[in-house]
Structure formats: structure tokens, C-alpha cells
Short mmCIF file of C-alpha atoms and ligand atoms in Angstrom, two decimals:
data_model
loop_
_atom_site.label_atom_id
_atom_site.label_comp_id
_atom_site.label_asym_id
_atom_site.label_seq_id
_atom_site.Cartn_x
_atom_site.Cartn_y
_atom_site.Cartn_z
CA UNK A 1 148.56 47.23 207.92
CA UNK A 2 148.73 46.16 204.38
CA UNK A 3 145.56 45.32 202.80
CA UNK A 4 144.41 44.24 199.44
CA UNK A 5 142.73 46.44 197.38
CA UNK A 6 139.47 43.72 196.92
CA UNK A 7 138.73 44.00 200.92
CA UNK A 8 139.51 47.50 201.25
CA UNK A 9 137.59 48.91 198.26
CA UNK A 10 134.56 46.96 200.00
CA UNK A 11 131.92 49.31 201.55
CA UNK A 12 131.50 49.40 205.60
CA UNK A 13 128.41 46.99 206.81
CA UNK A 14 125.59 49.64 206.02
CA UNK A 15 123.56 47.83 208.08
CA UNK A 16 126.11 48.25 211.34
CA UNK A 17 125.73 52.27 210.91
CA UNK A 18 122.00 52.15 210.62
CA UNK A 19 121.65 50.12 213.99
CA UNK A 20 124.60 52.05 215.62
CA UNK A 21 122.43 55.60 215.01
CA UNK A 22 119.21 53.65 215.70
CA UNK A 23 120.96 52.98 218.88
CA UNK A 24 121.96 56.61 219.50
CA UNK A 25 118.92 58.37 218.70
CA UNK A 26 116.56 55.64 220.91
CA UNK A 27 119.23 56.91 223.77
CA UNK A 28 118.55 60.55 223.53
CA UNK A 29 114.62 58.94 223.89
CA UNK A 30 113.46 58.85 220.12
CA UNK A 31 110.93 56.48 219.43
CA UNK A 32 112.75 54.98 216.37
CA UNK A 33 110.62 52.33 214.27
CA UNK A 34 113.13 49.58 212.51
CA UNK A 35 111.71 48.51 209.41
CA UNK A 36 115.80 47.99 208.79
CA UNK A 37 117.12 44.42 209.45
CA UNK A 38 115.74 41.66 207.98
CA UNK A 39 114.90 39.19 211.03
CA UNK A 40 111.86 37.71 211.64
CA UNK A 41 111.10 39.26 215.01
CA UNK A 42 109.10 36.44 217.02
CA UNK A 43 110.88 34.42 219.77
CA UNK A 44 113.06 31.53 219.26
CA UNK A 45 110.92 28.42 219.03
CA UNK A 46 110.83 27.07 222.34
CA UNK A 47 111.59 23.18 221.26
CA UNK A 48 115.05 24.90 219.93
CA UNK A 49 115.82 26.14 223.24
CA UNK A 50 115.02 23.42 225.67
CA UNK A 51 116.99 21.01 223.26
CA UNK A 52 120.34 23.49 223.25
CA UNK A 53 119.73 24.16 227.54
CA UNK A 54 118.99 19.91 227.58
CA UNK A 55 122.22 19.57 225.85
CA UNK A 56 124.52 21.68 228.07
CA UNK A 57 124.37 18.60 230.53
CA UNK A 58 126.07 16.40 227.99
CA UNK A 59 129.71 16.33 227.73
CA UNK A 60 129.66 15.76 224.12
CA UNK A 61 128.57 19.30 223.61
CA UNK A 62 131.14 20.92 224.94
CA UNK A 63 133.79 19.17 222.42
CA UNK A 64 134.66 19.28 218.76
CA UNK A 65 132.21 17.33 216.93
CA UNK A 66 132.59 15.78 212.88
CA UNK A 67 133.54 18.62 210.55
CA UNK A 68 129.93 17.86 208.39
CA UNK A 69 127.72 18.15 211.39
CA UNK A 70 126.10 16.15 213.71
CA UNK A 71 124.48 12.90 211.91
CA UNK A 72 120.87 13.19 213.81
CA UNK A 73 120.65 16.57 213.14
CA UNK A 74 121.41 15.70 209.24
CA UNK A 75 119.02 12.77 209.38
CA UNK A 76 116.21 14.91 210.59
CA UNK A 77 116.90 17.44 207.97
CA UNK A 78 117.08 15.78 205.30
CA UNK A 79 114.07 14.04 206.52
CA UNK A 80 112.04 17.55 207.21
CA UNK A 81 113.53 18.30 202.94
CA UNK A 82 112.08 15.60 201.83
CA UNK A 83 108.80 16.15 203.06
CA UNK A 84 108.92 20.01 202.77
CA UNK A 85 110.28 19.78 199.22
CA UNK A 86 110.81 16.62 197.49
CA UNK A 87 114.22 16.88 198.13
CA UNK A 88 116.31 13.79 198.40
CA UNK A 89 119.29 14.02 200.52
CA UNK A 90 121.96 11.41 201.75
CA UNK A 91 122.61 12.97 205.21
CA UNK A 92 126.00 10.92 204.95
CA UNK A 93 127.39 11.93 201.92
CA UNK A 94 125.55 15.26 200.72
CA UNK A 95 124.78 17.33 203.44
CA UNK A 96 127.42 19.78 205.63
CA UNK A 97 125.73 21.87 208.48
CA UNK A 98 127.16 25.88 208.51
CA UNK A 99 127.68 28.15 210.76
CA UNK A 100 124.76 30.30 209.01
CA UNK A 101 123.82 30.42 205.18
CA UNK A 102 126.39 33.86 204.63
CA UNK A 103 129.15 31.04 205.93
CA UNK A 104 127.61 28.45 204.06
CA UNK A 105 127.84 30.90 201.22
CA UNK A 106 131.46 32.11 201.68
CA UNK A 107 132.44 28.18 202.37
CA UNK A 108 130.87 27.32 198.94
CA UNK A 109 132.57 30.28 197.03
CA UNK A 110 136.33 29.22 198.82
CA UNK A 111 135.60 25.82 197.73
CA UNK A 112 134.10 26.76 193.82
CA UNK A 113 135.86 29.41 192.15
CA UNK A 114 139.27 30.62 190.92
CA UNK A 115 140.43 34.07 191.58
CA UNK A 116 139.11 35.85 188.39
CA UNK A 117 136.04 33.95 187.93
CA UNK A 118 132.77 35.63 187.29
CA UNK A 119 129.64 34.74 189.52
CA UNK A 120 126.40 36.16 188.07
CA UNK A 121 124.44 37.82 190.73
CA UNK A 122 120.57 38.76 189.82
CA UNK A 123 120.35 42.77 190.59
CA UNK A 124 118.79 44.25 193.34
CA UNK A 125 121.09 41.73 195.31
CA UNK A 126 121.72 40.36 198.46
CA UNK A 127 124.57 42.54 199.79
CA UNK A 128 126.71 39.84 201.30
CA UNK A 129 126.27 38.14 198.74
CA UNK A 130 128.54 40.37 196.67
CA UNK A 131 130.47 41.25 199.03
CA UNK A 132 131.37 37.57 199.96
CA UNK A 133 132.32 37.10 195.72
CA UNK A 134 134.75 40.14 196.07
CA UNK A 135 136.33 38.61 199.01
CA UNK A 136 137.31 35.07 197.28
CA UNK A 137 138.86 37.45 194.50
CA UNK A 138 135.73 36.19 192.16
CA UNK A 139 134.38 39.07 190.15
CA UNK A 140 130.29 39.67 189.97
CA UNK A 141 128.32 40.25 187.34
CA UNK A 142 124.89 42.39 187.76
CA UNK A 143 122.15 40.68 186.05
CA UNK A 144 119.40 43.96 185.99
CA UNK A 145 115.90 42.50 187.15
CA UNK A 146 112.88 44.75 186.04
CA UNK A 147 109.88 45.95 188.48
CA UNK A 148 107.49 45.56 186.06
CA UNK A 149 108.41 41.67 185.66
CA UNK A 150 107.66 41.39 189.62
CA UNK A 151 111.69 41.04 189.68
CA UNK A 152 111.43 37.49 188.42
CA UNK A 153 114.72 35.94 187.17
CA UNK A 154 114.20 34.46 183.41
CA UNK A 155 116.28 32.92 181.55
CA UNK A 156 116.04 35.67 178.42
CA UNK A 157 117.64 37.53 181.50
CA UNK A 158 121.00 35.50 181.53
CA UNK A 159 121.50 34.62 177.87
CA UNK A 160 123.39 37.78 176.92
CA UNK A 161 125.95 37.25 180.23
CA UNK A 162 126.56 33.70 178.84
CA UNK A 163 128.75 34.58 176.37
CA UNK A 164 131.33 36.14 179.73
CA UNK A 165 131.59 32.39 180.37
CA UNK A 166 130.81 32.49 183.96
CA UNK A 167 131.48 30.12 186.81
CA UNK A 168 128.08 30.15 188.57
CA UNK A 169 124.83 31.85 189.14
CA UNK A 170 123.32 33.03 192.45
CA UNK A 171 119.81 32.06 192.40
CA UNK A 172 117.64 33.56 195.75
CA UNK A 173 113.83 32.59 196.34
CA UNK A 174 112.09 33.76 197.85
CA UNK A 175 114.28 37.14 197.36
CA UNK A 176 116.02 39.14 199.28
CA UNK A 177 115.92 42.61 199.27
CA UNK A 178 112.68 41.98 196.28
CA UNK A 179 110.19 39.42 198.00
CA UNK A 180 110.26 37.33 194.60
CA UNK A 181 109.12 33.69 194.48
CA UNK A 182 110.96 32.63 191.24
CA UNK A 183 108.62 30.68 189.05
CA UNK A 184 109.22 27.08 189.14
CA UNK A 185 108.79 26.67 185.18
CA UNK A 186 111.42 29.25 184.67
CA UNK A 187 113.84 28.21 187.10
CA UNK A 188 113.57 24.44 185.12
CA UNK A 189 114.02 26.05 182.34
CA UNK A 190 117.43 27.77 183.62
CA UNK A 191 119.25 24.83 185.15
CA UNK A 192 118.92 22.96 182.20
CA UNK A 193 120.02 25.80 180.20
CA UNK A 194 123.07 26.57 182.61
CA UNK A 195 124.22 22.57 183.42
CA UNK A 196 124.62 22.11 179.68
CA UNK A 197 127.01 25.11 179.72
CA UNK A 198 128.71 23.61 183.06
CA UNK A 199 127.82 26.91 185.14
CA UNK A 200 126.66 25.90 188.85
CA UNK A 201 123.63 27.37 190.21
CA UNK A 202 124.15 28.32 194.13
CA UNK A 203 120.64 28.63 195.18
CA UNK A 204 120.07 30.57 198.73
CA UNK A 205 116.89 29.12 200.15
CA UNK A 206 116.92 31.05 203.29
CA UNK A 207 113.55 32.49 203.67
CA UNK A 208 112.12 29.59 201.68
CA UNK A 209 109.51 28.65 204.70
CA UNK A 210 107.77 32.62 203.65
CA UNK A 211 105.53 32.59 201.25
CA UNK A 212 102.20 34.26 200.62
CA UNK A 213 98.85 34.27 198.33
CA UNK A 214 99.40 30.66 197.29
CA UNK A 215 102.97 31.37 195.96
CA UNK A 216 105.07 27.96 196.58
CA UNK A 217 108.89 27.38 197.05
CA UNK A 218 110.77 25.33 194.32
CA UNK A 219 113.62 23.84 195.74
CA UNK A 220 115.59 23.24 192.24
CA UNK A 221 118.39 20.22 194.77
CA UNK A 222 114.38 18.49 194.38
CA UNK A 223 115.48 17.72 190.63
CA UNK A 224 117.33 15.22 190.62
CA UNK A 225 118.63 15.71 186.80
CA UNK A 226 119.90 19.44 187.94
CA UNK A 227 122.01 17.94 190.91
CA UNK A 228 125.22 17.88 189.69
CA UNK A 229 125.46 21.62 189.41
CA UNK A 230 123.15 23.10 191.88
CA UNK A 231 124.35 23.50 195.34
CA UNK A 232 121.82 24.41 198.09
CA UNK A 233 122.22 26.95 201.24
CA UNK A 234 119.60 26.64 203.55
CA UNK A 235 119.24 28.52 207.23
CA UNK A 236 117.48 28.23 210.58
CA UNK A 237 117.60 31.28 211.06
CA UNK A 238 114.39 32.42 209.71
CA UNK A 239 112.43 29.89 209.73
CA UNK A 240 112.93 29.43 213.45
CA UNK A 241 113.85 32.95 215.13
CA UNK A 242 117.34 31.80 215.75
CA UNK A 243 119.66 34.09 213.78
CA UNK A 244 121.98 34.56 216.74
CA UNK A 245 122.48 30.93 216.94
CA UNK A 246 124.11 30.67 213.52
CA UNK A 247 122.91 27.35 211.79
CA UNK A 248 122.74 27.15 208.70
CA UNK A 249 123.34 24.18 205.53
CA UNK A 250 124.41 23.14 202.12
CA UNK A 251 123.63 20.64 200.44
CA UNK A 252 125.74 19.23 197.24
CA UNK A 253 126.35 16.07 195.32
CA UNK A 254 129.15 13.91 197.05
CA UNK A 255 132.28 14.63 195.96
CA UNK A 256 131.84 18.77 195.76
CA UNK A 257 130.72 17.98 199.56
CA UNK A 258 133.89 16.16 200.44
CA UNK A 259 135.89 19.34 198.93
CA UNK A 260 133.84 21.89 200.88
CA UNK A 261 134.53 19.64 204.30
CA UNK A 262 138.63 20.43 203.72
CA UNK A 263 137.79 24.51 204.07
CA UNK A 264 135.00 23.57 206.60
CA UNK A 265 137.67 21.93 208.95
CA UNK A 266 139.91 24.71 208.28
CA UNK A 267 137.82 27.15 209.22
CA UNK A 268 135.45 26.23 211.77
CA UNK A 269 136.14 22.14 212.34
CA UNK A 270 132.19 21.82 213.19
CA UNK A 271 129.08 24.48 214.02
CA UNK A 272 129.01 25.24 217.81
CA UNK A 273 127.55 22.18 218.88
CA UNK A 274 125.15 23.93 221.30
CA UNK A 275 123.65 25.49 218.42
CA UNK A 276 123.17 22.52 216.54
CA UNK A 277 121.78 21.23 219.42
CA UNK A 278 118.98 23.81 218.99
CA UNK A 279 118.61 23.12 215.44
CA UNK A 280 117.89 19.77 215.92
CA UNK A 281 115.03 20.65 218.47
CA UNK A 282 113.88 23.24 216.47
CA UNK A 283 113.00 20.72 213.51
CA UNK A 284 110.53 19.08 216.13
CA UNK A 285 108.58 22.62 215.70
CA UNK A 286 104.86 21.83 215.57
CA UNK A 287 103.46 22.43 211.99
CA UNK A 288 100.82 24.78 213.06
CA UNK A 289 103.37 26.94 214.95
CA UNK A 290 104.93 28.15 211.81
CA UNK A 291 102.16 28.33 209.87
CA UNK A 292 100.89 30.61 213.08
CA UNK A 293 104.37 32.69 212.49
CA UNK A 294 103.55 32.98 208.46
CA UNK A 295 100.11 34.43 208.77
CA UNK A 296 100.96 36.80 211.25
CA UNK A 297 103.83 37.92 208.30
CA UNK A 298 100.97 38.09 205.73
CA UNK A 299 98.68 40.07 207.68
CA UNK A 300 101.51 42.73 207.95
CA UNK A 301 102.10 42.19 204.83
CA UNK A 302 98.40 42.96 203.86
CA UNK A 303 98.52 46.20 206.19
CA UNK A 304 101.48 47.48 203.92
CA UNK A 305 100.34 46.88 200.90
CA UNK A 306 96.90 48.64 202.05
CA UNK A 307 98.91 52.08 203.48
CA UNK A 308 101.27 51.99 200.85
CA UNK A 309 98.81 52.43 198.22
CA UNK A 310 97.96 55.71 199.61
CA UNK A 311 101.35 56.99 199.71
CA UNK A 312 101.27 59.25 196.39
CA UNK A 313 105.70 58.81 196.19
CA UNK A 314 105.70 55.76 196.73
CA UNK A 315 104.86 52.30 195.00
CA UNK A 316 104.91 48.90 195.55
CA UNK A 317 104.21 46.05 193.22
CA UNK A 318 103.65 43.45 196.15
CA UNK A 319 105.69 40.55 195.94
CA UNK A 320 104.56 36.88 197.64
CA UNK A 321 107.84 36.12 199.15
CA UNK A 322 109.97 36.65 202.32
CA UNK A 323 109.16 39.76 203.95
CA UNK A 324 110.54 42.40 202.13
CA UNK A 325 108.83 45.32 200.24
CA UNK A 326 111.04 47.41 197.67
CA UNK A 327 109.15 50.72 197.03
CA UNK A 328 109.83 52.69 194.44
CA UNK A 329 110.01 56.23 195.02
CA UNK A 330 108.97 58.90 193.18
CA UNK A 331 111.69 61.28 192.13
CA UNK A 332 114.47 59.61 194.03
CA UNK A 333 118.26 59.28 192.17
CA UNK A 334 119.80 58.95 196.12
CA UNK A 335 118.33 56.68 198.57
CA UNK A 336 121.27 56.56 201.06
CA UNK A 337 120.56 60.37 201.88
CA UNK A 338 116.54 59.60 201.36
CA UNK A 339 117.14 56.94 204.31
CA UNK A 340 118.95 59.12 206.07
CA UNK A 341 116.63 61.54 206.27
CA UNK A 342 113.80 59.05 206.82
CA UNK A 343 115.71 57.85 210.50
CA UNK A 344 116.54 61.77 211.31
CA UNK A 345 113.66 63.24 210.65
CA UNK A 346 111.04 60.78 211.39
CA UNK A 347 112.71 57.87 213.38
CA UNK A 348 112.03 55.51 210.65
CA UNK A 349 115.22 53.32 210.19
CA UNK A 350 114.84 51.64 206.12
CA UNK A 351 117.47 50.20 204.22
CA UNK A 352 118.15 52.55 201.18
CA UNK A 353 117.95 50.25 197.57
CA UNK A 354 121.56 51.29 196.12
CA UNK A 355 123.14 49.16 199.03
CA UNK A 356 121.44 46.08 196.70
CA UNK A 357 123.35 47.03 193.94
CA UNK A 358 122.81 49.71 190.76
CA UNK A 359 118.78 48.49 189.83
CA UNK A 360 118.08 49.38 193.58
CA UNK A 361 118.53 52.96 193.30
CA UNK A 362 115.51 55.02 193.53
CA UNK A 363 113.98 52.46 195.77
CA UNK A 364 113.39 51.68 199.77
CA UNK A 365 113.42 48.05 201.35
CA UNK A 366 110.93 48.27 203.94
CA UNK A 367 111.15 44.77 206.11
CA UNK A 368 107.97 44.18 207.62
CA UNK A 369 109.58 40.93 209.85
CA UNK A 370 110.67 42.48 213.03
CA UNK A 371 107.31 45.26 213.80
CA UNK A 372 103.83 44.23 214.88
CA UNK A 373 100.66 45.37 213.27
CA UNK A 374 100.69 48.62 215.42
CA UNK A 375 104.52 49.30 214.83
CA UNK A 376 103.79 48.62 210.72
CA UNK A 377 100.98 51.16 211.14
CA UNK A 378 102.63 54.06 213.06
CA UNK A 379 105.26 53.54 210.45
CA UNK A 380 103.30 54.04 207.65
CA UNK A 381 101.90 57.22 209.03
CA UNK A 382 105.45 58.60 209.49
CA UNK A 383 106.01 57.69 205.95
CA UNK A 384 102.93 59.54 204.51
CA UNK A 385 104.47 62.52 207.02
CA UNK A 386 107.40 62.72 205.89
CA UNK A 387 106.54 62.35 202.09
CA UNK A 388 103.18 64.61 202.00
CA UNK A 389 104.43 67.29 204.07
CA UNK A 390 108.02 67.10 204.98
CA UNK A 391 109.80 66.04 201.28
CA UNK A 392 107.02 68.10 199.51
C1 PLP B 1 119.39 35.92 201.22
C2 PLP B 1 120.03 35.76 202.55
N1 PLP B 1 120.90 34.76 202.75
C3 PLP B 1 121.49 34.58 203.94
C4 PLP B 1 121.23 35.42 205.00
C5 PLP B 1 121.94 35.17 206.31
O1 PLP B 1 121.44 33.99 206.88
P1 PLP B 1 122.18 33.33 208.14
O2 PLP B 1 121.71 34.02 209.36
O3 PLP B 1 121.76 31.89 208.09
O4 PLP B 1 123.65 33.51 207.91
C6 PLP B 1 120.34 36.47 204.86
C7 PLP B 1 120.08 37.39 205.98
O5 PLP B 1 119.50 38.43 205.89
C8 PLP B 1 119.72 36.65 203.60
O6 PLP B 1 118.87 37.66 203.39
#
């Protein structure tokens, strides 16, 4: 079949392989550790489920519903926003609920950009993310972050790319694959900077509910000056343990909204109603149950910063966001064949950093989300193994 040369020069789902010889090797009984995929790895929150099974008895879930969502469910968001983060939403008029934020994402891109237009993406990226700018025929543009900076995004960072004239930015805090929390001064700074050159910000606020040592999440959609060209993508995934579900939002001023809703209908008409169903119980989450989820992240995340330091190859500058760690390691100019190696020889699937774009090269994204404290530990040893004795 004829395909077009942006989809096929697109590289297979890394992450599919990795689980695929995960899979294989746990079959032919090796104990493999994931610190791969980036899920959270606690149980849905009950409240979600018991409002999706609750819901099964109701006719109206097993029918389209209106292309922006169901209105409770965007009345108690925008309600949870407001509190959470200042953020003042008209659930009517500014607010479209997604089949996931990487749909959200896509959705916004089909609705934003011309073919040819250039989308600057902060480097290490979010995979999909590129990926998703390829597909729309959009063309990204690497922004290089720096270790040493804690991989913060500044605006001294974007000035030279200005002068490309690009469509939007792609602003994600707390960061995927880097753990950043993006300072809130900065990120002021930069939508000013950007909305007086009429370049929309698309700000992925996915793991937004993880931070650690104090670090807070900005929403910029809170200010209501940078509104007209920031557009927000927001997921339940995290937050709640329900990636399979697929729920997801964006948030936009009015009439960008009423655009998006046209692709929306085309391709999805609504979210599975049985999964926004569980959204909508999920919001009713007890306070202290998340916070319960969060500090059980930051004590693994303690634990790796702890082993890691005595790793000789590798280094970490800890970041207070999500829960990723990108190591740095010593020596390393290929870090698909590193990772490889890692899940052959000691059963230790990690995502290699060149899959986030050029700057990740040389580095490892550990996810400490998915192991407990025991798992995290075991797989530090095998790293310490495998880089004291087997790589040396
Ligand atoms: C930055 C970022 N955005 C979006 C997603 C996907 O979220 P969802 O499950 O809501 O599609 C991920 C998943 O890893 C992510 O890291």
C-alpha cells in the first residue's frame, strides 16, 4: 500500500518492542524488572470504578453522547481546576473532554497548524509528541535543554528559534522523559514573550498532580492575560491509575474550542461514555488518597536518588517532577544498544534517551512509577552489576 513518506519515515513504537521482549523473556521465566513505561503503577481509584460499573445500568451510557463531553463531568473539572490551580474554566464554552492527552494532543495539532508549520518542541522530548507533529505534516524544531540547568525551559532558550517564525511551542511540566517542574517566573516570562509574537503555547499538564520537595505546578490557562494563546491538555490517566480508560482534556478559549469540536466529531463524536463515567467518579477521589499515592512516589524517588549516587557511570541531577529519572551515563554515544543490553543481560527493561530526541543520547530514563520500594532496590543492584562488573 502506498504510504507517505512523513508516516513511513516514522520510527516503530520503541516502547511496543521493549514490552513485547519483556514479555518473551518473563515467558522463558526471567525475572525482568520494568523501570520502562511510564504508568503510575497503583490501582485504579476505586470511586472511578464503582461510578463507570454504576453507570453500565443506565441506558444513556451505552449511546453517543455531545461531541465536548459530558456537562457534569466538565462542571466538576473545571471545578477540581479551579481549586487545584486557579484556573478559570467555562465548562460550556472552553472545555472538550479527549480520549487521552496524546488524542487531545493530535486533536489540537489537526485543528492548529498548516502542513509546513514549525512546532518547537523542548529536547529530550516526549516521543509522541513528535511523532504526532510529523503526522499532521507540521515540522519540529529541537529546542536543546541542558543538564546542568536541571532541564528547565527559559526563554534565552527560544529566542534564537524565533526568528524560524514558528506556529507554537510545546510546553511539558512536570516533564516527561526529564522530571522538570518549569519555573513559574520563567514560564510568565515566555507567554508574554511568545503571545506578542502570536505563537501558541500547547502546554501538556499530564503528570501535573507529581511533584516533590516543595516544587509546585503552574498551570500557565491560570493567567488569564496568556489565554488567548495557550491551550491546555490535561489527563486522568496519571493522576488516577486509569490509563487504559483513556480520558483525557483540553482546555482553550471559545472559539479555538468550537474549531477543535468539528475534528472531535469527526473522529471520535464523544469519549467512551463509560470512561467518562469513571472520570467523573474519579474526581470525587479523597484528598488524602492522592497525596497517599505521591509520597509513596517520593519515597522511591528518595531510594533512587540514594543508590544512584553510588553508581560510579551513572548520574543523576534529581529532578522534583513526575517520576522520571534521566541518568547520564558515563561513556555512552548509544543508548538503544546500552538498553538492550541492560534487559538481556540483567532483566532490567529502561527506555534508552535517543528515543527523546538528539540531547537524550548518552542518557537512560529510569521510571520509578510502576516498581515498589523492593522492585526499585533489586533494580538498582542489577544496575551497579551490570555497570561495575559486567560493562567494565
Ligand atoms: C507528557 C505525556 N503526555 C501524554 C501522555 C499520554 O497520556 P494519556 O494516557 O492521557 O494519553 C503521556 C504518557 O506517557 C506523557 O508522558
Amino acid at each position: 500500500m502506498q504510504v507517505p513518506e512523513r508516516i513511513r519515515s516514522i520510527s516503530p513504537p520503541f516502547m511496543d518492542a521493549l514490552i513485547a521482549r519483556s514479555k518473551a523473556l518473563r515467558r522463558d521465566g526471567a525475572d525482568v524488572i520494568s523501570l520502562g513505561q511510564g504508568v503510575p503503577g497503583f490501582a485504579p481509584v476505586e470511586a472511578a470504578i464503582d461510578s463507570a460499573r454504576q453507570s453500565l445500568s443506565d441506558p444513556a451510557t451505552h449511546v453517543y453522547g455531545a461531541d465536548a463531553g459530558l456537562l457534569s463531568l466538565r462542571q466538576a473539572l473545571s471545578e477540581r481546576l479551579k481549586k487545584q490551580s486557579g484556573m478559570k474554566v467555562d465548562p460550556k464554552r472552553e472545555m472538550l473532554i479527549t480520549a487521552g492527552a496524546n488524542y487531545g494532543f493530535l486533536l489540537t495539532l489537526l485543528t492548529l497548524l498548516e502542513p509546513g508549520d514549525k512546532v518547537l518542541l523542548p529536547s529530550p522530548f516526549y516521543f509522541d509528541h513528535e511523532t504526532s507533529i510529523r503526522i499532521v505534516g507540521a515540522v519540529p524544531v529541537e529546542v536543546p535543554l541542558r543538564e546542568d540547568t536541571g532541564f528547565q525551559l527559559t526563554l534565552a532558550d527560544l529566542e534564537p528559534h524565533l526568528k524560524t517564525r514558528p506556529r507554537a511551542l510545546v510546553m511539558v511540566s512536570p516533564n516527561n522523559p526529564t522530571g522538570a517542574v518549569y519555573d513559574p517566573r520563567e514560564m510568565r516570562e515566555i507567554a508574554r514573550a511568545l503571545a506578542s509574537r502570536d505563537v501558541t503555547i500547547i502546554t501538556d499538564e499530564t503528570y501535573q498532580h507529581f511533584t516533590y520537595e516543595g516544587a509546585e505546578h503552574f498551570s500557565l490557562g491560570s493567567l488569564a492575560e496568556a489565554r488567548s494563546h495557550v491551550i491546555t491538555i490535561g489527563s486522568f490517566s496519571k493522576t488516577y491509575s486509569l490509563t487504559g480508560w483513556r480520558v483525557g482534556y483540553l482546555i482553550s478559549d471559545a472559539d479555538y474550542l468550537q474549531q477543535a469540536l468539528k475534528v472531535q466529531d469527526s473522529m471520535m463524536v464523544c469519549t467512551p461514555i463509560v470512561s467518562q463515567m469513571a472520570a467523573l467518579g474519579a474526581l470525587g477521589t479523597p484528598a488524602e488518597e492522592l497525596a497517599r499515592r505521591r509520597e509513596m512516589l517520593a519515597e522511591r524517588r528518595r531510594l533512587l536518588i540514594d543508590r544512584l549516587a553510588s553508581i560510579q557511570a551513572l548520574a543523576w541531577r534529581p529532578t522534583q517532577g513526575a517520576y522520571f529519572a534521566l541518568v547520564s551515563v558515563q561513556g555512552c554515544t548509544d543508548s538503544v544498544a546500552l538498553a538492550r543490553d541492560l534487559l538481556e543481560r540483567v532483566h532490567l527493561a529502561v527506555v534508552p534517551g535517543s528515543v527523546f530526541g538528539q540531547t537524550g543520547e548518552g542518557y537512560l530514563r529510569l521510571s520509578y512509577g510502576s516498581v515498589d520500594l523492593d522492585q526499585l532496590d533489586e533494580a538498582c543492584r542489577r544496575l551497579a552489576q551490570y555497570f561495575e562488573t559486567i560493562r567494565a
